[in-house]
XYZ file of C-alpha atoms in Angstrom:
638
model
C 124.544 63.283 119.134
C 123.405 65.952 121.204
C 122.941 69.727 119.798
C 124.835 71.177 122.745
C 128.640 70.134 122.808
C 129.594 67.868 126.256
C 126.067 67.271 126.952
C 125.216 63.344 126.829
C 122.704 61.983 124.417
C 120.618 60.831 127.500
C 120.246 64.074 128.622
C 118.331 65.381 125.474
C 114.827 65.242 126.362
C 113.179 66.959 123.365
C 111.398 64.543 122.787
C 110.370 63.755 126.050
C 107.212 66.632 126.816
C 106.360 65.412 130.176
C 110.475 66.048 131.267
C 110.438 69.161 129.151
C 107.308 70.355 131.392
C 108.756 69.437 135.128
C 112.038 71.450 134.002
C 110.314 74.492 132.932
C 108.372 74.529 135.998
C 111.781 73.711 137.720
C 112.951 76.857 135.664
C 110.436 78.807 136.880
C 110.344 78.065 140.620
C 114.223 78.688 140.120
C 113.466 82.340 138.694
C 111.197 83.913 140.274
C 113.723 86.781 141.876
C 114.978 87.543 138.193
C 111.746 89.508 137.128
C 111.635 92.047 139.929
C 112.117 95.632 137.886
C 113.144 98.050 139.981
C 111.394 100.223 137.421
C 108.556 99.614 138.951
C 109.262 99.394 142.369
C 107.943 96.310 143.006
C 110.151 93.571 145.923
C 108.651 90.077 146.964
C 108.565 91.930 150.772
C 109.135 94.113 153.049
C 109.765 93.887 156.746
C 107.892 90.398 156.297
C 105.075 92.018 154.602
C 103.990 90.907 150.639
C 103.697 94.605 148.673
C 102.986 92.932 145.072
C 102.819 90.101 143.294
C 106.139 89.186 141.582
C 106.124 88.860 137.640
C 106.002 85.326 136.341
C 107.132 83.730 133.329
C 104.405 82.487 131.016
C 104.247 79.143 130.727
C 103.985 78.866 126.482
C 106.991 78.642 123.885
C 107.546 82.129 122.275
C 105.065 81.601 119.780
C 102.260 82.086 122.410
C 99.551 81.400 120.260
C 96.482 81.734 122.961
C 93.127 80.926 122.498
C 91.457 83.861 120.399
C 87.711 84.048 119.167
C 87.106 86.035 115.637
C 83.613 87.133 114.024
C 83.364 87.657 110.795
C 80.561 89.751 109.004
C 79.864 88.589 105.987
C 80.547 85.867 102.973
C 81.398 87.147 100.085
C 84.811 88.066 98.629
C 86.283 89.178 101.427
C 84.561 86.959 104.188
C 85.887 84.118 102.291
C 89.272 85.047 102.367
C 89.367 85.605 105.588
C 88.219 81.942 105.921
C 90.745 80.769 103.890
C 93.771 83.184 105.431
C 92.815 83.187 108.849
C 93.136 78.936 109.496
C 95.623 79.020 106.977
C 98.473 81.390 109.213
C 97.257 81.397 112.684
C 96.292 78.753 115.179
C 93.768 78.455 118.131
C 91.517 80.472 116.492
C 88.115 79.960 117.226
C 86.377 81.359 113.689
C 82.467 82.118 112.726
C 81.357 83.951 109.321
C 78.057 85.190 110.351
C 76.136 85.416 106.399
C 72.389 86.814 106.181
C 72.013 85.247 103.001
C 71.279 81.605 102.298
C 73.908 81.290 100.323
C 77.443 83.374 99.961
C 78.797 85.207 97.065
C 77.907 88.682 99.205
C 76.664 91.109 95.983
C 76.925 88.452 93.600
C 74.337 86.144 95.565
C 72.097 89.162 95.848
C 72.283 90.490 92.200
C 70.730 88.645 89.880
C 69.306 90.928 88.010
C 69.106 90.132 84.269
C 72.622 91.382 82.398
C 74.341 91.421 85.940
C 77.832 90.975 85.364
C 81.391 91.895 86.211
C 82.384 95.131 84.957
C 86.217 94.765 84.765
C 88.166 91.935 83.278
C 87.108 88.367 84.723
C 90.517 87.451 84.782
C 91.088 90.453 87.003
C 88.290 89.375 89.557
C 89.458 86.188 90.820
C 91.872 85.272 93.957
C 95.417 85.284 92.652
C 95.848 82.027 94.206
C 93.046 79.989 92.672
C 92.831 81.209 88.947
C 89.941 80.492 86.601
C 90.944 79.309 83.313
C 87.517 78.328 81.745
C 86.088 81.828 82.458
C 83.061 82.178 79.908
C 83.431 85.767 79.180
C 85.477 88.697 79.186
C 82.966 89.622 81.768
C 82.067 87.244 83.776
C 77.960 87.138 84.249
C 76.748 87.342 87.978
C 75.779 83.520 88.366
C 79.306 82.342 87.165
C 81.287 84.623 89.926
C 78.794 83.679 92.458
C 79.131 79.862 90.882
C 83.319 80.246 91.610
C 83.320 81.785 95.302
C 80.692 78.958 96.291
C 83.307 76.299 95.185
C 86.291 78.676 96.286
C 84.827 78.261 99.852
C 84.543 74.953 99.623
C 88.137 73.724 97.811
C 89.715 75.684 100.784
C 87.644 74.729 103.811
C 86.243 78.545 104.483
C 82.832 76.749 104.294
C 83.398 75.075 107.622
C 83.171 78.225 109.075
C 80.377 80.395 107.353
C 76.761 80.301 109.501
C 74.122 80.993 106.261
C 71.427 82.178 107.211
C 72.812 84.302 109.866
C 71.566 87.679 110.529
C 73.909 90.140 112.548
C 71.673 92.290 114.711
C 74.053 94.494 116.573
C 77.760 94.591 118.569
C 78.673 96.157 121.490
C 82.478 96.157 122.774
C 82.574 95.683 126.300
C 86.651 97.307 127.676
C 86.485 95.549 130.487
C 86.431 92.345 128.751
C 88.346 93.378 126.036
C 84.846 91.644 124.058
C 82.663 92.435 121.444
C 79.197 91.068 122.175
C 77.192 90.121 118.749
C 74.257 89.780 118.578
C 72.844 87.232 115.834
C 69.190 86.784 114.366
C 69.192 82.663 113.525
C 67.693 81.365 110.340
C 64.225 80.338 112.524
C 64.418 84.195 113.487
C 65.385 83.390 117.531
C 68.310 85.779 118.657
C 71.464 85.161 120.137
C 74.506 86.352 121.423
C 78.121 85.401 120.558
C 81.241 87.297 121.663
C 84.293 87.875 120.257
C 88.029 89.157 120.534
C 88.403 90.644 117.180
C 85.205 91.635 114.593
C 85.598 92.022 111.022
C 83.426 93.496 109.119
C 83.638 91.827 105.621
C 80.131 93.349 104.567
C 81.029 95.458 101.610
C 80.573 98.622 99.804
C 77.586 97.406 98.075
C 75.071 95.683 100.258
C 72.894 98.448 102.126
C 69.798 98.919 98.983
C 69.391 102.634 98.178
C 65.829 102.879 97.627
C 64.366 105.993 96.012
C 62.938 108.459 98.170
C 59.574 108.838 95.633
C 56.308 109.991 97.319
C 53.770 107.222 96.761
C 56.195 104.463 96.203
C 55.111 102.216 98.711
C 51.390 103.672 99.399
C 49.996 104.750 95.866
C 51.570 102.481 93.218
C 49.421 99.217 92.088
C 52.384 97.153 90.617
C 55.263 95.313 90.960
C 58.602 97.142 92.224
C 61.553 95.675 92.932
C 65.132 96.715 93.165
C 68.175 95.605 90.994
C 69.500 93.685 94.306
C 66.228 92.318 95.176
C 64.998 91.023 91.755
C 61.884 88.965 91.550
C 63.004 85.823 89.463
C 59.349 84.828 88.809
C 58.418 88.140 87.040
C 57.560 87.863 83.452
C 58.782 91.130 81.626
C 57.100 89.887 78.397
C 54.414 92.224 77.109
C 54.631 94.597 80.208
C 55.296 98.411 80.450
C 58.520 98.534 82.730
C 60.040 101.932 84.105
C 63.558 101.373 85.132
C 64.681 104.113 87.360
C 68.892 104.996 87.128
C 71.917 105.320 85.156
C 74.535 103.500 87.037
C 76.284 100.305 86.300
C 73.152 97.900 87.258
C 70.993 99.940 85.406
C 73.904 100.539 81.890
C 73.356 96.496 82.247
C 69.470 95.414 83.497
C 68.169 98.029 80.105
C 69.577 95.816 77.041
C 68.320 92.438 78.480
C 64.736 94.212 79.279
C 64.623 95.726 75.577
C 64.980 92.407 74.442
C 61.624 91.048 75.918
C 58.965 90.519 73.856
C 56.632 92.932 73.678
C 58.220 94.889 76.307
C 58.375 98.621 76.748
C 60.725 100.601 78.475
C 60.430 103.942 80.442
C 64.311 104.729 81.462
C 64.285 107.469 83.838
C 67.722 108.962 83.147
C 68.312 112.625 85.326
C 71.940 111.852 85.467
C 74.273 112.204 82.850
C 76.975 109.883 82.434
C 79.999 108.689 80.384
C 79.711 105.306 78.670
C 83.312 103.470 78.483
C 84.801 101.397 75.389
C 84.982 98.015 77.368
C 87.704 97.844 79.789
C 90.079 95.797 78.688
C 89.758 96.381 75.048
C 92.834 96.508 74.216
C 93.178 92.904 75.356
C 90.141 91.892 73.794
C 91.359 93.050 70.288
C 95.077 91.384 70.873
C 93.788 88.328 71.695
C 90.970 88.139 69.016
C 88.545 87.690 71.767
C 84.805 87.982 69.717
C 81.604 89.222 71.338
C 83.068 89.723 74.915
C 83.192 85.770 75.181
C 85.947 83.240 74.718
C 85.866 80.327 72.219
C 86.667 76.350 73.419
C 89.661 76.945 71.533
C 90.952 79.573 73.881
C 89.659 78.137 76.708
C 91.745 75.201 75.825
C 94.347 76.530 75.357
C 94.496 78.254 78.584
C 93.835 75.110 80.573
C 96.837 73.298 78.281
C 99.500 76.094 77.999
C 100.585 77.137 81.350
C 102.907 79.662 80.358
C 100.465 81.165 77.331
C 97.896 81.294 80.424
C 100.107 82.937 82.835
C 101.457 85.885 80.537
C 97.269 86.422 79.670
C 97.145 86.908 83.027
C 99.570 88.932 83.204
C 98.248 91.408 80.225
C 95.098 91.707 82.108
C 96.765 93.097 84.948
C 99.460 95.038 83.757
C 96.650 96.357 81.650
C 94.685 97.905 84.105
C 97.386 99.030 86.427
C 98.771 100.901 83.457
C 95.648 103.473 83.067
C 96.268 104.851 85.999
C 96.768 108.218 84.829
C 93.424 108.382 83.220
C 91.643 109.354 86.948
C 94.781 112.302 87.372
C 92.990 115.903 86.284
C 94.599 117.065 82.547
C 96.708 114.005 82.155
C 97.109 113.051 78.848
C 95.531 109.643 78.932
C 92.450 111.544 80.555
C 92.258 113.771 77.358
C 92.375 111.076 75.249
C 89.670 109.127 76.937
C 87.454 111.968 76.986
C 87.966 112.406 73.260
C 87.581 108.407 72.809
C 84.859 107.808 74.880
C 82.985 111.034 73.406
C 83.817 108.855 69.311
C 82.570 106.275 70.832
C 78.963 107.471 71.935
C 78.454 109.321 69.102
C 79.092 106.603 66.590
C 76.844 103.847 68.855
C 73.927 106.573 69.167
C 73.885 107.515 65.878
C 70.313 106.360 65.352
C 69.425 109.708 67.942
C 71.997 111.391 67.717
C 70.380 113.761 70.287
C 70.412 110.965 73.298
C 74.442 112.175 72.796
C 73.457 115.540 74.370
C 71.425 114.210 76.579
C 74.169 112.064 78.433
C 76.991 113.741 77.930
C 78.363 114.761 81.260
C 79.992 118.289 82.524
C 82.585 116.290 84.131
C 85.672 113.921 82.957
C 85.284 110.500 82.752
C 85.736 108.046 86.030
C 84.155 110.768 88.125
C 81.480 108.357 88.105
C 82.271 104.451 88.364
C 82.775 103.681 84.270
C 80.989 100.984 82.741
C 81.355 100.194 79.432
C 77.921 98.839 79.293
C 77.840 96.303 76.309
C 74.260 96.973 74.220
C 73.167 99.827 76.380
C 73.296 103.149 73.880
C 72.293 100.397 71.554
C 69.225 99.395 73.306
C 69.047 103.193 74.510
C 68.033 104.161 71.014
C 65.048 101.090 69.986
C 61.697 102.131 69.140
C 60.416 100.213 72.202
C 62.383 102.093 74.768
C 61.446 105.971 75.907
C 63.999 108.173 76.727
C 62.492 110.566 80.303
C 64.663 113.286 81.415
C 62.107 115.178 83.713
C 62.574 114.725 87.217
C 59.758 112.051 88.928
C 57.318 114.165 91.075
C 55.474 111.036 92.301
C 54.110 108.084 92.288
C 50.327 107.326 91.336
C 48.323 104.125 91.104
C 48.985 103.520 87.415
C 52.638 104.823 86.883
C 55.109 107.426 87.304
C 54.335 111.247 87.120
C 57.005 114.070 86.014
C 57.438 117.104 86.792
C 56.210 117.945 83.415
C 52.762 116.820 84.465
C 52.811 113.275 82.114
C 51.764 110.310 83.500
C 53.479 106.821 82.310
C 51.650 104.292 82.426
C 53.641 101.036 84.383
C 52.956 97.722 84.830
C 56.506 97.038 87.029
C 59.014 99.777 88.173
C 62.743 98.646 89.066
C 64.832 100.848 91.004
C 68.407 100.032 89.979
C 69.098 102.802 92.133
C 72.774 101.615 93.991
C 73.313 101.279 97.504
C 74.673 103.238 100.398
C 78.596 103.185 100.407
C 80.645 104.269 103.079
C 77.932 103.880 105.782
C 77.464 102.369 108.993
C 75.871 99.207 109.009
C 72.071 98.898 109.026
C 72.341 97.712 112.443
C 73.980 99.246 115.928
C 77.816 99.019 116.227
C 78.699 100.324 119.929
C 82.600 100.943 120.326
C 84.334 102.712 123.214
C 81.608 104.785 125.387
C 78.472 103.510 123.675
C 79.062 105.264 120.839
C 77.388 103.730 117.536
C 79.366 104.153 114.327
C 76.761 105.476 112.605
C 76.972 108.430 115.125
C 80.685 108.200 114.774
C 80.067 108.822 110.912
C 77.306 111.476 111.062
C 79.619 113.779 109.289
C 81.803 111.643 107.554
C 83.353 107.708 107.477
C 86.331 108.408 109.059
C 88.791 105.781 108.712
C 92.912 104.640 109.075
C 93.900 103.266 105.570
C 90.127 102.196 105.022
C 90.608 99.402 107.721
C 90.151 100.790 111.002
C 88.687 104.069 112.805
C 89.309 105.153 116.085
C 86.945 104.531 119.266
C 86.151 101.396 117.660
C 88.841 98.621 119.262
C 89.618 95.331 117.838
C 87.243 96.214 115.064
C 88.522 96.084 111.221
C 87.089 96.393 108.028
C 87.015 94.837 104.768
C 86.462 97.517 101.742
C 85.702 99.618 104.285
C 85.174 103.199 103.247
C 88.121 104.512 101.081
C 88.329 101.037 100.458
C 87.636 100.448 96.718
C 88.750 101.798 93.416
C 88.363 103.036 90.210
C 90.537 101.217 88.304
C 93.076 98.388 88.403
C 92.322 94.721 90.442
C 89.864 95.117 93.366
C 90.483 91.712 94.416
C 93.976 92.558 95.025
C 92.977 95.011 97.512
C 91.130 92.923 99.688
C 93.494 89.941 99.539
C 96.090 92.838 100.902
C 93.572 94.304 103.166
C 92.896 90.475 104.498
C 96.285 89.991 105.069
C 96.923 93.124 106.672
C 94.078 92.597 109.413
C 95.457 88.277 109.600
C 98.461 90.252 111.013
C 97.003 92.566 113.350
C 94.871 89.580 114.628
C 98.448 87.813 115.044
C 99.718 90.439 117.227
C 96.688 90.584 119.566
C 96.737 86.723 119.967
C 100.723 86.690 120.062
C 101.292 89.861 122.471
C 98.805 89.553 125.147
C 96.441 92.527 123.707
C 93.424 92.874 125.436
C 92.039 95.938 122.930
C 93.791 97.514 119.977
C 92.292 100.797 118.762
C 94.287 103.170 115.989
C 95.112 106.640 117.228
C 92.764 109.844 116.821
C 95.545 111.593 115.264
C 96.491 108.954 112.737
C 93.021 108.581 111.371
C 92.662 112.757 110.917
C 96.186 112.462 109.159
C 94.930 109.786 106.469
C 91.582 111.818 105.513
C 94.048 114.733 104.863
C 96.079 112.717 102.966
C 93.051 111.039 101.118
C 91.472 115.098 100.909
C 95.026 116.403 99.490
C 95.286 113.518 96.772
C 91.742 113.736 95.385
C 92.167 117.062 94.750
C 94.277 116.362 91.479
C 91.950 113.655 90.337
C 88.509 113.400 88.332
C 86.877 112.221 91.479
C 86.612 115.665 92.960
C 85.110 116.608 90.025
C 81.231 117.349 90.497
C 79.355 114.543 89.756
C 76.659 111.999 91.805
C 78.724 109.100 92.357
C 78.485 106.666 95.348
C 82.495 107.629 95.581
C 81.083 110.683 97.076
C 80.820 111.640 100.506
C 79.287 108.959 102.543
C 78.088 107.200 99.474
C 74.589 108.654 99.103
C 75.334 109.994 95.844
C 75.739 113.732 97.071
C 77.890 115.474 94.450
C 80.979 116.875 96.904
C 84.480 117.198 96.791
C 84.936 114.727 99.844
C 85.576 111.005 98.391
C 85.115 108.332 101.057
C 83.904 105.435 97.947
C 88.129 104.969 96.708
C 91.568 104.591 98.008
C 93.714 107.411 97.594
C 95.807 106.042 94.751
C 96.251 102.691 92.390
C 96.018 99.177 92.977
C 99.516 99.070 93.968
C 100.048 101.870 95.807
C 97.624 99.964 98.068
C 98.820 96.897 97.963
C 102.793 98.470 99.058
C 100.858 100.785 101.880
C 99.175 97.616 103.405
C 102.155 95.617 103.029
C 104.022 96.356 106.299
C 101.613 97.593 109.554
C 102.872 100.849 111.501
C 101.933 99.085 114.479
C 102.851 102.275 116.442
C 99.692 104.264 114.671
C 97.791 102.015 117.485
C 96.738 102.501 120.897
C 97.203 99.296 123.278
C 95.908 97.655 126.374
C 97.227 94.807 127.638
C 95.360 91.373 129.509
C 96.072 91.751 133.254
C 98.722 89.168 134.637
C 96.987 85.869 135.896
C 98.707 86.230 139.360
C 98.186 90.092 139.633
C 101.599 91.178 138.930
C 102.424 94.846 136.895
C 101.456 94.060 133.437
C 105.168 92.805 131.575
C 104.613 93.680 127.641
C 107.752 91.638 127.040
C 105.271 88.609 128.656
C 105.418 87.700 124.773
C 108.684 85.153 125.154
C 107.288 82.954 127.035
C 108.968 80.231 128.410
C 112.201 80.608 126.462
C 111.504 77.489 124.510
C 109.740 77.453 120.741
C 106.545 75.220 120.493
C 108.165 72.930 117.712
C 110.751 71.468 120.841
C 107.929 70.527 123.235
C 106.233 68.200 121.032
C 106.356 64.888 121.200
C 108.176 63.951 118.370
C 109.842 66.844 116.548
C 109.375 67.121 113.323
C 112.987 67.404 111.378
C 111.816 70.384 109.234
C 110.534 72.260 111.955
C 113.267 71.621 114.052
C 115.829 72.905 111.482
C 113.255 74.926 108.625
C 115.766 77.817 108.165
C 117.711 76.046 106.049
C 114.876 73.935 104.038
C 114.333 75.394 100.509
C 111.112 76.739 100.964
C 112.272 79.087 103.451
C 115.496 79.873 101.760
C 113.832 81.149 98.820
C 110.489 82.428 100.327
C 111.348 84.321 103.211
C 115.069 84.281 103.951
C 116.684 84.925 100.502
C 119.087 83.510 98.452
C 121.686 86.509 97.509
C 122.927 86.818 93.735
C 126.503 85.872 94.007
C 129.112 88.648 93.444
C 126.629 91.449 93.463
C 123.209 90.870 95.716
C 121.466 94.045 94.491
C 120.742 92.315 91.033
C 118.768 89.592 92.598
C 115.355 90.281 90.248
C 113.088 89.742 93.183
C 114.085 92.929 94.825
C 114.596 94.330 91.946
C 110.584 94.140 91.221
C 109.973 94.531 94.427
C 111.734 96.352 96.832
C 112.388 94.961 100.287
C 110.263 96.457 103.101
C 110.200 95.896 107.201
């Protein structure tokens, strides 16, 4: 029977697309007088004469999903997801992940570095959708991360849209065509040049190498150098002098495997002091009788066969982390205890020098610098085979490294495990509004809009962008909120006729006061040389461009719900000429699930399936709604 009352059965035609297409152009022709505004002054004539154009309905159901082209920059964490979310929630999409690499993984394909490794939790570095329970080790080692995005990728299709091998060489946004023009080094090194609607630059904090700035580096030195994120596989440590230059994270975990080499000595060029962590996550590591940082087949099993055992681990690893929050908030009293912890801790693993404790300890609180806990480094810190060098390095000569001191050491291999640079511009031109490159754009600092975004830049957004990361609590969290957050805004280009889509001046200098204002109660303003620091390079200032400005989920309720209005907008001219309509958006009145050729029941009546009752429309507690424990958790936002 029809939906409509007194309207025969014959004359529902929604199944009938060819009818349903000859009435809405019946519909239109019919019209056409209804969309004069006098608002804008516009008639169909005057005295015989055509003034404008009139406004025309477009001719696509409400959801107007039009055609829309999206480059991605890079395949690692982020890129990935965006592979996954992007086909997943919009349509007509026209999707590329441009990788340089030959394979993806981002960092994790390009650090393989002996001892490479997550830092934080495995179980806290994984997409919250596709959980691994057969993670070797409390800390995952480089190889099995990169190991889970590659098949990641591929159980969720983002693989049919990643280019390996593809070298992004530049973008210019052209207003005009409300384009970005890419241009693309192929894997047989011939250029091209693809355009886009929307770029996203999923490249990471940690991808541009920070070499040293040594004199004679490159001109006077005889042997091998490489850097932690460039590591020559075919190197044989065994037997060799090596002089490992840093103290952060990739050095903490490149030194212990080194000792170990046969015959190897070590030269560790440490200027930098720095706090060495208990391992994060301890205290779940001691509750669940987890031995040597790695998990036994029993546990493992256990996991896989004990759903609810394996979701409230889960759960401990998170809550864990998100519950240290206070320890980055200046005088708190879980930064006091740390301090006094972290200070037992060295003490008792250097006890063998007991001097190497004076050496490293640092002026500042703990987390001004990213903390590692760095399992076996004051251990290996302390062997007979490694040297301890605090003098600054003067130069470079053909046989080693010379200090300020005067002494030569002798080297057979140098690695520079010396970071990257965070919070840049890319290492290749981005032009935005004007021909203005970002790296210009950032000369004094990496401005940014929630880490996301920056202004002059339109239809541009960022993955970990700068103010993107953090110090403690699930980073993978972030960008699966940061990825979602950008799906939308690429959702409200395609759906509202949006040409270009820039955030406001004024918006962007209102976040880095915000960001300025918060740091200013936390360890990170501390001094220290962290790549948190301004622009990443290390510099020891009070501006922090590395972190958000707060927890894990502070960022994940900020991201949660766009302020669209924090945007500037211009809109795609109207096909026939006509005033531009920003209400153009409804379409044709109808909604795309009637015009197809045999409508799906669900569709055709999915507010009152139970997938939608409980997921997005809400089934209210009887008697009293506000106890319903979902909003309870979580409270309900626009």
């Amino acid at each position: 029977m029809s939906a409509i009352p007194n309207l025969y059965e014959g004359v529902d035609n929604t199944s009938n697309p060819d009818a349903i297409q000859q009435q809405l152009q019946n519909n239109k022709d019919a019209v056409q007088h209804f969309e004069y505004s006098q608002s804008n002054g516009t008639a169909p004539a005057t005295n015989g004469v055509k003034t404008e154009e009139p406004w025309a309905l477009h001719d696509t159901p409400v959801e107007n999903q039009r055609p829309l082209k999206v480059i991605v920059i890079g395949a690692g964490y982020s890129g990935i997801y965006l592979g996954i979310r992007i086909p997943e929630r919009l349509r007509n999409v026209d999707l590329v992940i441009y990788e340089k690499n030959a394979g993806v993984g981002g960092t994790w394909y390009e650090n393989q570095y002996p001892g490479a490794a997550c830092d934080i939790p495995s179980h806290s570095y994984q997409f919250s959708f596709n959980p691994k329970h057969d993670w070797s080790a409390l800390y995952a080692p480089s190889w099995e991360i990169r190991d889970y995005l590659t098949t990641t990728a591929k159980k969720y299709g983002a693989n049919r849209f990643i280019k390996l091998e593809h070298k992004v060489a530049g973008a210019t946004w052209h207003q005009d065509e409300g384009k970005w023009h890419v241009r693309v080094e192929q894997p047989d090194g011939s250029m091209m040049e693809d355009t886009a609607d929307v770029v996203i630059s999923a490249r990471g904090n940690l991808n541009n190498k920070m070499w040293p700035d040594i004199p004679g580096l490159w001109d006077k030195f005889k042997g091998e150098v490489m850097h932690s994120a460039a590591w020559n596989q075919n190197y044989d440590f065994g037997n060799k002098r090596v002089g490992v230059i840093g103290s952060g994270s990739s050095a903490i975990q490149i030194i212990p495997k080194l000792q170990a080499k046969k015959g190897a000595h070590l030269n560790c060029f440490i200027r930098n002091r720095t706090w060495i962590s208990p391992p994060l996550g301890q205290a779940m590591q001691d509750k669940y009788g987890i031995q040597e940082f790695e998990f036994s087949p029993d546990q493992i099993k256990k996991f896989e066969e004990d759903p609810e055992s394996w979701m409230h681990f889960r759960m401990d690893i998170e809550a864990d982390a998100n519950n240290i929050h206070a320890v980055t908030i200046k005088n708190s009293e879980m930064q006091k205890g740390a301090k006094k912890a972290f200070a037992a801790g060295m003490k008792e693993r250097l006890a063998k020098k007991p001097e190497y404790y004076d050496y490293l300890k640092p002026g500042f609180s703990p987390g001004c610098r990213r903390l590692t806990p760095g399992p076996g480094f004051l251990e290996a810190l302390v062997e007979d085979n490694v040297s301890f060098v605090r003098d600054r390095i003067e130069r470079l000569e053909e046989k080693g490294v010379v200090t300020e001191d005067g002494a030569l050491h002798e080297i057979d291999v140098l690695v520079c495990a010396t970071g990257f640079y965070a919070s840049t511009a890319p290492p290749f031109p981005v032009k935005g509004l004007g021909g203005e490159t970002l790296d210009n754009h950032w000369s004094e600092r990496a401005t940014n809009y929630l880490s996301l975004a920056t202004d002059g830049f339109p239809n541009y957004m960022m993955m970990l962008g700068p103010n993107g990361a953090i110090g403690e609590g699930s980073l993978t969290m972030m960008i699966e909120s940061t990825g979602d957050y950008i799906t939308k805004a690429v959702r409200k280009i395609q759906k509202e006729n949006i040409r270009s889509m820039v955030v406001k001046p004024d918006r962007v200098k209102d976040f880095l006061q915000y960001c300025d204002t918060y740091f200013q109660g936390t360890v990170y303003s501390e001094e220290c040389r962290s790549w948190y620091k301004k622009n990443g390079r290390g510099v020891s200032a009070g501006i922090v461009t590395g972190l958000w400005p707060g927890s894990t989920l502070h960022c994940i309720e900020a991201l949660r719900s766009p302020r669209w209005e924090d945007y500037e907008y211009a809109y795609r001219a109207e096909p026939n000429g006509a005033p531009v309509n920003q209400m153009a958006w409804l379409g044709n009145g109808w909604g795309a699930k009637q015009t197809v050729e045999k409508p799906d029941m669900e569709a055709l009546s999915f507010y009152i399936t139970p997938m939608f009752q409980e997921r997005e429309i809400g089934v209210p507690v009887e008697g009293r709604p506000e106890e319903n424990k979902q909003y309870q958790i979580r409270p309900w936002s626009y």
